[in-house]
Structure formats: structure tokens, C-alpha cells
Coordinates of N, CA and C in Angstrom, one line a residue:
M804 N 10.2 93.9 31.2 CA 10.1 93.7 30.0 C 10.6 92.2 30.2
R805 N 11.8 91.9 30.6 CA 12.4 90.1 30.3 C 11.1 89.5 31.3
H806 N 10.7 90.0 32.5 CA 9.9 89.2 33.2 C 8.8 88.8 32.3
L807 N 8.3 89.9 31.7 CA 6.9 89.9 30.7 C 7.3 88.5 29.8
W808 N 8.1 88.6 28.9 CA 8.6 87.5 28.1 C 8.5 86.1 28.5
T809 N 9.3 85.8 30.2 CA 9.2 84.7 30.9 C 8.1 84.3 31.3
V810 N 7.2 85.1 31.2 CA 5.8 84.5 32.0 C 4.8 84.5 30.6
A811 N 5.1 84.7 29.6 CA 4.7 84.7 28.1 C 5.3 83.2 27.5
A812 N 6.0 83.1 28.2 CA 7.0 81.5 27.6 C 6.3 80.6 28.3
V813 N 6.3 80.6 29.4 CA 6.0 79.8 30.4 C 4.2 79.6 30.0
A814 N 3.5 80.6 29.8 CA 2.1 80.4 29.4 C 2.1 79.2 28.3
M815 N 2.7 79.5 27.4 CA 2.7 78.8 26.1 C 3.2 77.5 26.3
V816 N 4.1 77.3 27.1 CA 4.5 75.8 27.6 C 3.3 75.0 27.9
L817 N 2.5 75.8 28.8 CA 1.6 75.1 29.6 C 0.5 74.7 28.8
A818 N 0.0 75.9 28.1 CA -0.8 76.0 26.8 C -0.8 74.3 26.3
G819 N 0.8 74.3 25.6 CA 0.6 73.3 24.8 C 0.6 71.6 25.6
C820 N 0.9 71.7 27.0 CA 0.8 70.7 27.7 C -0.6 70.5 27.8
D821 N -1.5 71.2 28.1 CA -3.1 71.1 28.0 C -3.1 70.6 26.9
Q822 N -2.9 71.0 25.8 CA -3.6 70.3 24.4 C -3.1 69.0 24.2
K823 N -1.8 68.5 24.8 CA -1.5 67.1 24.5 C -2.1 66.1 25.2
T824 N -2.4 66.8 27.0 CA -3.1 66.0 27.5 C -4.6 65.9 27.3
S825 N -5.0 67.0 26.8 CA -6.7 67.2 26.4 C -7.2 66.2 25.3
A826 N -6.2 65.8 24.5 CA -6.6 65.0 23.1 C -6.9 63.6 23.4
P827 N -8.4 62.9 23.1 CA -8.3 61.6 23.3 C -7.5 60.5 22.7
A828 N -7.4 59.5 23.5 CA -6.5 58.6 23.0 C -6.9 57.5 22.0
Q829 N -6.1 57.3 21.2 CA -7.0 56.7 19.7 C -6.5 55.6 19.9
M830 N -7.7 54.9 19.7 CA -7.2 53.2 20.0 C -6.9 52.6 18.2
V831 N -6.1 51.9 18.1 CA -5.5 51.4 16.9 C -6.1 49.8 16.7
T832 N -7.2 49.8 15.7 CA -7.8 48.2 15.6 C -6.9 47.6 15.0
P833 N -6.3 46.6 14.9 CA -5.5 45.8 13.7 C -6.6 45.4 12.8
G834 N -5.9 45.4 11.3 CA -7.0 45.1 10.5 C -6.4 43.9 9.7
P835 N -7.3 43.4 8.6 CA -6.6 42.3 8.6 C -5.6 41.8 8.1
A836 N -5.1 40.5 8.0 CA -3.4 40.5 7.8 C -3.2 40.9 6.5
S837 N -2.1 41.7 5.8 CA -1.9 41.8 4.9 C -0.8 40.9 4.2
I838 N -0.7 39.8 4.6 CA 0.1 38.7 3.9 C -0.7 37.4 3.9
A839 N -0.7 37.0 3.1 CA -1.5 35.8 2.5 C -1.1 34.5 3.2
P840 N -1.9 33.9 3.8 CA -1.4 32.5 4.5 C -0.7 31.3 4.0
V841 N 0.1 31.0 4.0 CA 1.2 30.2 3.2 C 0.6 29.1 3.4
A842 N 0.3 28.4 1.9 CA -0.3 27.0 1.9 C 0.8 26.0 2.2
P843 N 0.3 24.8 2.7 CA 1.3 23.9 2.9 C 1.9 23.2 1.7
P844 N 3.0 22.8 1.9 CA 3.3 21.9 0.5 C 2.8 20.8 -0.1
P845 N 2.1 20.9 -1.3 CA 1.5 19.7 -2.0 C 2.5 18.3 -1.3
A846 N 1.0 17.4 -1.0 CA 1.9 16.1 -1.0 C 2.4 15.5 -2.1
A847 N 3.8 14.9 -2.0 CA 4.6 14.2 -2.7 C 3.8 13.2 -3.2
P848 N 3.7 12.9 -4.7 CA 2.9 11.9 -5.2 C 3.6 10.4 -4.8
S849 N 2.6 9.4 -4.4 CA 3.7 8.2 -4.5 C 4.0 7.6 -5.8
A850 N 5.5 6.8 -5.4 CA 6.2 6.5 -6.4 C 5.2 5.2 -7.1
P851 N 5.4 5.6 -8.6 CA 4.8 4.1 -9.3 C 5.5 2.9 -8.9
L852 N 4.6 1.6 -8.9 CA 5.1 0.5 -8.6 C 6.1 -0.2 -9.7
T853 N 7.4 -0.5 -9.2 CA 8.5 -1.1 -10.5 C 9.0 -2.1 -9.9
G854 N 9.1 -3.0 -10.7 CA 10.2 -4.1 -10.2 C 8.8 -5.2 -10.0
F855 N 9.7 -6.4 -9.7 CA 9.0 -7.7 -9.1 C 10.1 -8.2 -8.2
T856 N 9.3 -8.0 -6.8 CA 9.7 -8.3 -5.9 C 8.8 -9.2 -4.5
H857 N 9.1 -10.3 -4.1 CA 8.5 -10.9 -3.3 C 9.3 -11.4 -1.9
V858 N 8.5 -11.7 -0.7 CA 9.6 -12.4 0.1 C 9.6 -14.0 0.3
K859 N 10.9 -14.6 -0.2 CA 11.3 -15.7 -0.2 C 11.0 -16.7 0.8
G860 N 10.5 -17.8 0.2 CA 9.7 -18.7 1.3 C 8.3 -18.7 1.8
E861 N 7.8 -17.7 1.4 CA 6.2 -17.6 2.0 C 5.6 -18.2 1.2
D862 N 4.8 -19.2 1.5 CA 4.1 -20.1 0.6 C 2.2 -19.4 0.8
L863 N 2.0 -18.7 -0.2 CA 0.8 -17.9 -0.6 C 0.2 -18.5 -1.7
F864 N 0.3 -19.8 -2.4 CA -0.1 -20.0 -3.5 C -1.6 -20.4 -3.2
G865 N -2.2 -20.2 -4.4 CA -3.9 -20.6 -4.3 C -4.7 -19.5 -5.4
Y866 N -5.6 -19.7 -5.0 CA -6.8 -18.8 -6.0 C -7.7 -17.9 -5.0
Y867 N -7.6 -16.6 -5.0 CA -8.3 -15.7 -4.3 C -9.3 -15.2 -5.0
I868 N -10.7 -15.8 -4.5 CA -12.1 -15.7 -5.0 C -13.0 -14.2 -4.4
P869 N -13.1 -13.3 -5.3 CA -14.0 -12.3 -4.6 C -15.2 -12.8 -3.9
N870 N -15.8 -12.1 -2.7 CA -16.8 -12.1 -2.4 C -18.1 -11.6 -2.9
T871 N -17.6 -10.6 -3.7 CA -18.5 -9.8 -3.9 C -18.0 -10.0 -6.2
E872 N -19.2 -9.2 -6.8 CA -19.2 -9.4 -8.1 C -18.5 -8.2 -8.4
V873 N -17.3 -8.5 -9.4 CA -16.2 -7.4 -9.9 C -16.2 -7.7 -11.4
K874 N -17.0 -6.3 -12.2 CA -17.3 -6.8 -13.3 C -17.4 -5.6 -14.3
I875 N -16.7 -5.8 -15.3 CA -16.6 -4.6 -16.4 C -17.1 -4.8 -17.7
G876 N -18.2 -4.5 -18.2 CA -18.9 -4.8 -19.5 C -19.3 -6.6 -19.1
D877 N -18.7 -7.1 -20.2 CA -18.7 -8.7 -20.1 C -17.5 -9.3 -19.0
L878 N -16.6 -8.6 -18.7 CA -15.8 -9.2 -18.2 C -15.8 -9.4 -16.7
K879 N -15.8 -10.5 -16.4 CA -16.0 -10.7 -14.7 C -14.8 -11.4 -14.0
L880 N -14.3 -10.6 -12.8 CA -13.1 -11.2 -12.4 C -13.3 -12.4 -11.3
D881 N -12.8 -13.5 -12.1 CA -13.0 -14.8 -11.3 C -12.1 -14.9 -10.3
H882 N -10.8 -14.6 -10.2 CA -10.1 -15.0 -8.9 C -8.7 -13.9 -9.1
V883 N -7.6 -13.8 -8.3 CA -6.7 -13.3 -8.1 C -5.4 -14.8 -8.0
H884 N -4.7 -15.1 -8.4 CA -3.6 -16.3 -8.6 C -2.4 -15.7 -8.2
I885 N -1.9 -16.5 -7.1 CA -0.6 -16.6 -6.8 C 0.0 -17.9 -6.8
G886 N 1.0 -17.5 -7.6 CA 2.1 -19.2 -7.9 C 2.8 -19.9 -7.2
S887 N 3.8 -20.3 -6.9 CA 4.8 -21.2 -6.2 C 6.0 -20.4 -6.1
E888 N 6.9 -20.9 -5.1 CA 8.0 -20.1 -5.0 C 8.8 -20.2 -6.0
A889 N 8.7 -21.6 -6.8 CA 9.2 -21.8 -7.9 C 9.1 -21.0 -9.3
E890 N 7.9 -20.9 -9.1 CA 7.3 -19.8 -10.5 C 7.7 -18.5 -10.0
F891 N 8.0 -18.3 -9.0 CA 8.6 -16.7 -8.8 C 9.9 -16.5 -9.2
A892 N 10.7 -17.4 -8.8 CA 12.0 -17.6 -9.1 C 12.3 -17.4 -10.5
Q893 N 11.4 -18.3 -11.0 CA 11.6 -18.4 -12.6 C 11.3 -17.0 -13.4
W894 N 10.2 -16.1 -12.8 CA 9.8 -15.1 -13.3 C 10.6 -14.1 -13.2
E895 N 11.0 -13.8 -11.9 CA 12.1 -12.7 -11.5 C 13.6 -13.4 -12.0
G896 N 13.8 -14.4 -12.6 CA 15.1 -14.6 -13.1 C 14.7 -14.4 -14.5
G897 N 13.4 -13.8 -15.4 CA 13.3 -13.6 -16.9 C 13.1 -14.7 -17.2
D898 N 13.0 -15.6 -16.9 CA 12.1 -16.7 -17.6 C 10.7 -16.4 -17.8
R899 N 10.2 -15.9 -18.5 CA 8.7 -15.8 -18.6 C 8.1 -15.9 -19.8
T900 N 6.9 -16.0 -19.6 CA 5.9 -16.6 -20.9 C 4.6 -15.2 -20.7
T901 N 3.7 -15.0 -21.9 CA 2.6 -14.2 -22.3 C 1.5 -14.6 -21.4
T902 N 1.5 -15.9 -21.2 CA 0.2 -16.6 -20.5 C 0.1 -17.1 -19.2
Y903 N 1.3 -16.7 -18.3 CA 1.1 -16.9 -17.2 C 2.2 -16.2 -16.5
A904 N 1.9 -15.8 -14.9 CA 2.8 -15.1 -14.2 C 2.4 -15.9 -12.7
P905 N 3.5 -15.4 -12.0 CA 3.5 -16.1 -10.5 C 2.2 -15.3 -9.8
I906 N 1.6 -14.1 -10.0 CA 0.8 -13.0 -9.7 C -0.3 -12.7 -10.7
M907 N -1.4 -12.7 -11.1 CA -2.2 -12.5 -12.2 C -3.9 -12.5 -11.7
L908 N -4.5 -11.6 -12.4 CA -6.1 -11.8 -12.7 C -6.4 -12.3 -13.3
E909 N -7.5 -13.1 -13.4 CA -7.9 -13.9 -14.7 C -9.5 -13.0 -14.4
F910 N -10.3 -12.9 -15.7 CA -11.7 -12.7 -16.3 C -12.3 -13.7 -16.9
S911 N -13.3 -14.0 -16.7 CA -14.4 -14.5 -17.6 C -15.1 -13.7 -18.8
D912 N -15.0 -14.1 -19.8 CA -16.0 -13.3 -20.9 C -17.0 -13.8 -20.7
L913 N -18.4 -13.4 -20.0 CA -19.5 -13.6 -20.1 C -20.5 -13.9 -21.2
A914 N -20.0 -13.1 -22.1 CA -20.4 -13.3 -23.2 C -20.1 -14.5 -24.3
S915 N -19.1 -15.1 -23.8 CA -18.7 -16.5 -24.9 C -19.6 -17.6 -24.2
A916 N -19.1 -18.7 -24.8 CA -20.0 -19.9 -24.5 C -19.7 -20.5 -22.8
K917 N -20.5 -21.0 -22.6 CA -19.9 -21.5 -21.0 C -20.7 -23.0 -20.8
S918 N -20.5 -23.6 -20.0 CA -20.1 -25.1 -19.6 C -20.0 -25.3 -18.7
E919 N -20.0 -26.6 -17.9 CA -19.5 -26.7 -16.6 C -18.5 -27.7 -16.1
N920 N -17.5 -27.4 -15.5 CA -16.5 -27.9 -15.0 C -16.7 -29.4 -14.0
E921 N -15.3 -30.2 -13.7 CA -15.9 -31.5 -13.1 C -16.3 -31.1 -11.5
L922 N -16.0 -29.8 -11.0 CA -16.8 -29.4 -9.7 C -18.1 -28.9 -9.8
G923 N -18.5 -28.8 -10.8 CA -19.9 -28.3 -10.7 C -20.2 -26.6 -11.4
Q924 N -19.2 -26.1 -11.7 CA -18.8 -24.8 -11.6 C -19.1 -24.3 -13.1
T925 N -19.4 -23.1 -13.2 CA -19.7 -22.6 -14.7 C -18.2 -21.5 -15.1
V926 N -18.1 -22.4 -16.3 CA -16.8 -21.9 -16.9 C -16.9 -21.2 -18.5
Y927 N -16.5 -20.2 -18.6 CA -16.8 -19.6 -19.9 C -15.3 -20.2 -20.9
A928 N -16.0 -19.9 -22.4 CA -14.9 -20.2 -23.0 C -13.6 -19.3 -23.2
H929 N -13.9 -18.1 -23.2 CA -12.8 -17.1 -23.1 C -12.4 -16.3 -22.0
T930 N -11.4 -16.4 -21.6 CA -11.1 -15.9 -20.5 C -9.7 -14.9 -20.8
I931 N -9.6 -13.9 -19.8 CA -8.1 -12.8 -20.0 C -7.5 -13.1 -18.8
R932 N -6.3 -13.0 -19.1 CA -5.3 -12.9 -17.7 C -4.6 -11.9 -17.9
V933 N -4.7 -11.0 -16.7 CA -3.8 -9.9 -16.6 C -2.4 -10.0 -15.9
L934 N -1.4 -9.7 -16.7 CA 0.0 -10.2 -16.3 C 0.4 -9.4 -15.5
P935 N 1.4 -9.3 -14.9 CA 1.7 -8.1 -13.8 C 3.0 -7.5 -14.8
T936 N 2.8 -5.9 -14.8 CA 4.1 -5.0 -15.2 C 4.8 -4.9 -13.9
A937 N 4.4 -4.9 -12.7 CA 5.3 -5.0 -11.5 C 4.6 -5.6 -10.6
Y938 N 5.2 -5.9 -9.8 CA 4.0 -6.3 -8.1 C 5.6 -6.4 -6.9
K939 N 4.9 -6.4 -6.0 CA 5.7 -6.6 -4.5 C 4.9 -7.2 -3.6
L940 N 5.3 -8.5 -3.2 CA 4.6 -9.0 -2.2 C 5.3 -9.8 -1.2
G941 N 4.8 -9.5 0.0 CA 5.5 -10.1 1.5 C 5.1 -9.4 2.2
A942 N 5.0 -10.3 3.5 CA 4.6 -9.9 4.8 C 3.2 -9.4 5.0
G943 N 2.4 -10.1 4.1 CA 1.0 -9.9 4.1 C 0.5 -9.0 3.0
D944 N 1.5 -8.0 2.2 CA 1.5 -6.9 1.5 C 1.2 -7.4 0.0
L945 N 0.2 -6.8 -0.5 CA 0.2 -7.3 -1.9 C 0.2 -6.1 -2.8
R946 N 0.8 -5.8 -3.6 CA 0.7 -4.7 -4.7 C 1.0 -5.4 -5.9
F947 N 0.1 -4.6 -6.9 CA 0.0 -5.3 -8.3 C -0.3 -4.0 -9.1
T948 N 0.4 -4.4 -10.5 CA -0.1 -3.5 -11.7 C 0.5 -4.1 -13.0
G949 N -0.8 -3.9 -13.6 CA -0.7 -4.6 -15.0 C -1.6 -4.1 -16.0
T950 N -1.8 -4.5 -17.3 CA -2.5 -3.8 -18.2 C -2.8 -4.8 -19.6
D951 N -4.0 -4.6 -19.8 CA -4.9 -5.2 -20.8 C -5.5 -4.5 -21.9
P952 N -5.4 -4.9 -23.5 CA -6.1 -3.9 -24.2 C -7.3 -3.8 -23.9
T953 N -8.1 -4.5 -23.1 CA -9.7 -4.3 -23.4 C -10.1 -3.7 -22.2
L954 N -9.2 -4.0 -20.7 CA -9.4 -3.7 -19.8 C -8.4 -2.3 -19.2
G955 N -7.5 -2.2 -20.3 CA -6.6 -0.7 -19.8 C -6.0 -1.1 -18.2
A956 N -5.2 -0.2 -17.7 CA -4.5 -0.5 -16.6 C -5.3 -1.1 -15.4
V957 N -4.2 -2.1 -15.0 CA -5.3 -2.8 -13.6 C -4.3 -2.3 -12.6
Q958 N -4.8 -2.0 -11.4 CA -4.1 -2.0 -10.2 C -4.9 -2.3 -8.9
L959 N -3.8 -3.3 -8.0 CA -4.5 -3.7 -7.0 C -3.5 -3.5 -6.0
D960 N -4.3 -3.1 -4.4 CA -3.4 -2.8 -3.5 C -4.2 -3.4 -2.3
G961 N -3.6 -4.5 -1.5 CA -4.2 -5.4 -0.7 C -3.1 -5.7 0.3
M962 N -4.2 -6.6 1.2 CA -3.4 -7.2 2.5 C -3.7 -8.4 2.9
I963 N -3.1 -9.8 2.6 CA -3.3 -10.8 3.0 C -3.0 -11.3 4.4
D964 N -4.1 -11.9 5.1 CA -4.2 -12.0 6.4 C -3.5 -13.5 6.6
M965 N -2.7 -13.6 7.0 CA -1.5 -14.8 6.9 C -2.3 -15.4 8.2
A966 N -2.4 -15.5 9.2 CA -3.3 -16.3 9.9 C -4.4 -16.6 9.7
A967 N -5.4 -16.3 8.9 CA -6.7 -16.5 8.3 C -6.4 -17.4 7.1
L968 N -5.2 -17.2 6.3 CA -4.9 -18.1 5.6 C -4.3 -19.5 5.9
T969 N -3.3 -19.6 7.0 CA -2.8 -21.0 7.6 C -4.5 -21.5 8.2
R970 N -5.3 -20.8 8.9 CA -6.7 -21.6 9.3 C -7.6 -21.8 8.2
A971 N -7.1 -21.0 6.8 CA -8.1 -21.9 5.7 C -7.7 -23.2 5.0
R972 N -6.3 -23.2 5.3 CA -5.6 -24.1 4.6 C -5.6 -25.9 5.6
A973 N -5.9 -25.4 7.0 CA -6.2 -26.5 7.8 C -7.6 -26.8 7.9
A974 N -8.4 -25.8 7.4 CA -9.9 -26.2 7.4 C -10.4 -27.2 5.7
G975 N -9.3 -27.1 4.9 CA -9.4 -27.4 3.7 C -10.7 -26.9 2.8
P976 N -10.7 -27.6 1.9 CA -12.0 -27.1 0.8 C -13.1 -26.6 1.5
G977 N -13.6 -25.4 1.0 CA -14.9 -25.1 1.3 C -14.9 -23.7 2.5
A978 N -13.5 -23.6 2.8 CA -12.9 -22.6 3.9 C -14.0 -21.3 3.7
Q979 N -14.6 -20.6 4.4 CA -15.2 -19.6 3.9 C -15.0 -18.4 5.2
E980 N -13.4 -18.1 5.1 CA -13.0 -16.9 5.6 C -12.6 -16.1 4.6
T981 N -12.6 -14.8 5.1 CA -12.1 -13.5 4.4 C -10.3 -13.8 4.4
I982 N -9.6 -13.9 3.6 CA -8.3 -13.9 3.4 C -7.3 -12.8 2.9
L983 N -8.0 -12.3 1.9 CA -7.5 -11.1 1.1 C -8.2 -9.9 1.2
R984 N -8.2 -8.8 1.5 CA -8.9 -7.6 1.5 C -8.1 -6.5 0.4
T985 N -8.7 -5.7 -0.6 CA -7.7 -5.0 -1.5 C -8.6 -3.9 -1.6
A986 N -7.8 -3.0 -2.5 CA -8.6 -2.1 -3.2 C -8.5 -2.3 -4.7
L987 N -9.1 -2.0 -5.9 CA -8.8 -2.3 -7.3 C -9.3 -1.2 -8.1
L988 N -8.3 -0.9 -9.0 CA -8.5 0.2 -10.0 C -8.3 -0.8 -11.5
I989 N -9.8 -0.9 -11.9 CA -9.5 -1.3 -13.6 C -9.7 0.0 -14.5
G990 N -9.3 0.5 -15.4 CA -9.2 1.2 -16.1 C -9.5 2.6 -15.1
A991 N -10.5 3.2 -15.6 CA -11.3 4.1 -14.6 C -12.1 3.9 -13.3
T992 N -12.4 2.9 -13.5 CA -13.3 1.9 -12.3 C -13.1 1.7 -11.4
P993 N -13.1 2.4 -10.2 CA -12.2 1.7 -8.9 C -13.3 0.6 -8.0
F994 N -13.1 0.0 -7.2 CA -13.2 -1.1 -6.2 C -12.5 -0.7 -5.1
K995 N -13.4 -0.2 -4.3 CA -12.7 0.2 -3.1 C -12.2 -1.2 -2.1
T996 N -13.6 -1.7 -1.6 CA -13.2 -2.3 -0.2 C -13.6 -3.9 -0.9
L997 N -12.7 -4.5 -1.4 CA -13.1 -6.1 -2.0 C -12.3 -6.8 -1.0
S998 N -13.2 -8.0 -0.8 CA -12.9 -9.1 -0.1 C -12.5 -10.8 -0.6
F999 N -11.8 -11.5 -0.2 CA -11.3 -12.8 -1.2 C -11.5 -13.8 -0.1
N1000 N -11.8 -14.6 -0.5 CA -11.7 -15.9 0.2 C -10.3 -16.9 -0.8
W1001 N -10.3 -18.1 -0.1 CA -9.0 -18.5 -0.7 C -9.5 -20.4 -1.0
F1002 N -9.0 -20.5 -2.2 CA -9.2 -21.6 -2.5 C -7.6 -22.6 -3.1
G1003 N -7.5 -23.7 -2.8 CA -6.0 -24.5 -2.8 C -5.8 -24.9 -4.3
G1004 N -6.8 -25.1 -4.9 CA -6.8 -25.6 -6.0 C -7.4 -27.1 -6.0
D1005 N -7.1 -27.8 -7.5 CA -7.8 -28.9 -7.5 C -6.6 -30.2 -6.7

């Protein structure tokens, strides 16, 4: 009897082994990732321009004339003016006026009366000067912010080609070489790729 129980137990074990080996292998197909991809952190906004700084001793004086028309309504950009070292020192020392700054943008009102100056250029009776609320200037870098009741906020970001400025000064009046390249935002209107020649004044 004991022999029969032993034979039966062995038979059951063998049957169990046959079921395990005869079951087909199951392939596990990976499903979609259950964890959402992590978005990169947002880029930090560039800090707003504040203060008035320039590299002392750089002579950038002159009038930077746009090569293409920059116009908002009847207001047309005539030039970007950069003053002398003494004017920078005066402004940055706190001695300021409401009509002039060592960096400013001047616009002509094309709706105002026009005439001709001694150089044969058309000039307008009404002009607007946008003075800075902040600027940074030096080693070719030019950044400017200002505001005007009509134009709104004005932001300029550009580079002065120092070697080209030296060549233009040596060539004298009439030099037609790009000295300044900028992006400009006037109110909500962008001007992305502006270039300027240089004029040393009368």
C-alpha cells in the first residue's frame, strides 16, 4: 500500500512539472510611460536695464543716422545721439535736464512745418527727444531704455563697430560705413535689424 501511495505522489509531481513546462512563455510588452516627462524649467527673464553706466574714456560722440526709415505715425527717427565724456559725467553725477542726455533718440514730426537747413537737409519745426530711463554703454555694447508720452516705451539694444567708427572718423564727412547695428522696440512695434551710419556734426 505504501508503494502505491509513493507511486501516486511521484506521478502527481511529474504531472505538475509537465504543466509548467508546457505553458507557453508570455512576452511582456512595455506600455507607455506612466510618468509624464519633466518639462525643462522656464528660462529666467532677462533683468530689466537699470542705472546709467558707460566705459570712461571711449569717444563715441556723434550722430548715428538710420539707413532705413524708422517711423511711427508721423514721427520719424532722425538719429541716435551720443554725447561727450563731459556730458556723461554731468548726467551720471545727477546734473540733468529734461531736454538733453548723453544718449538720446531724436524724432521729427513729419506733420509739422518743414524747412531747409544750411546743409541743404530738410528739417521739421517739431521734434521729439527720447531721453533715457537707463543706459549701458561700453566696449561696443549699447543698451538704452526710455519713454515718451506719444511713442510709449522705447528700447534699443545694439553694437557699435569700434573699428568702423575709427575708419569713418578718418574718412571725414560723407563716410558711408555701417557703424551701429541694433534692434529697436517702440511701443509695441519692433524694428529688428537696423543699421546706422555715423556723422560727426558740424
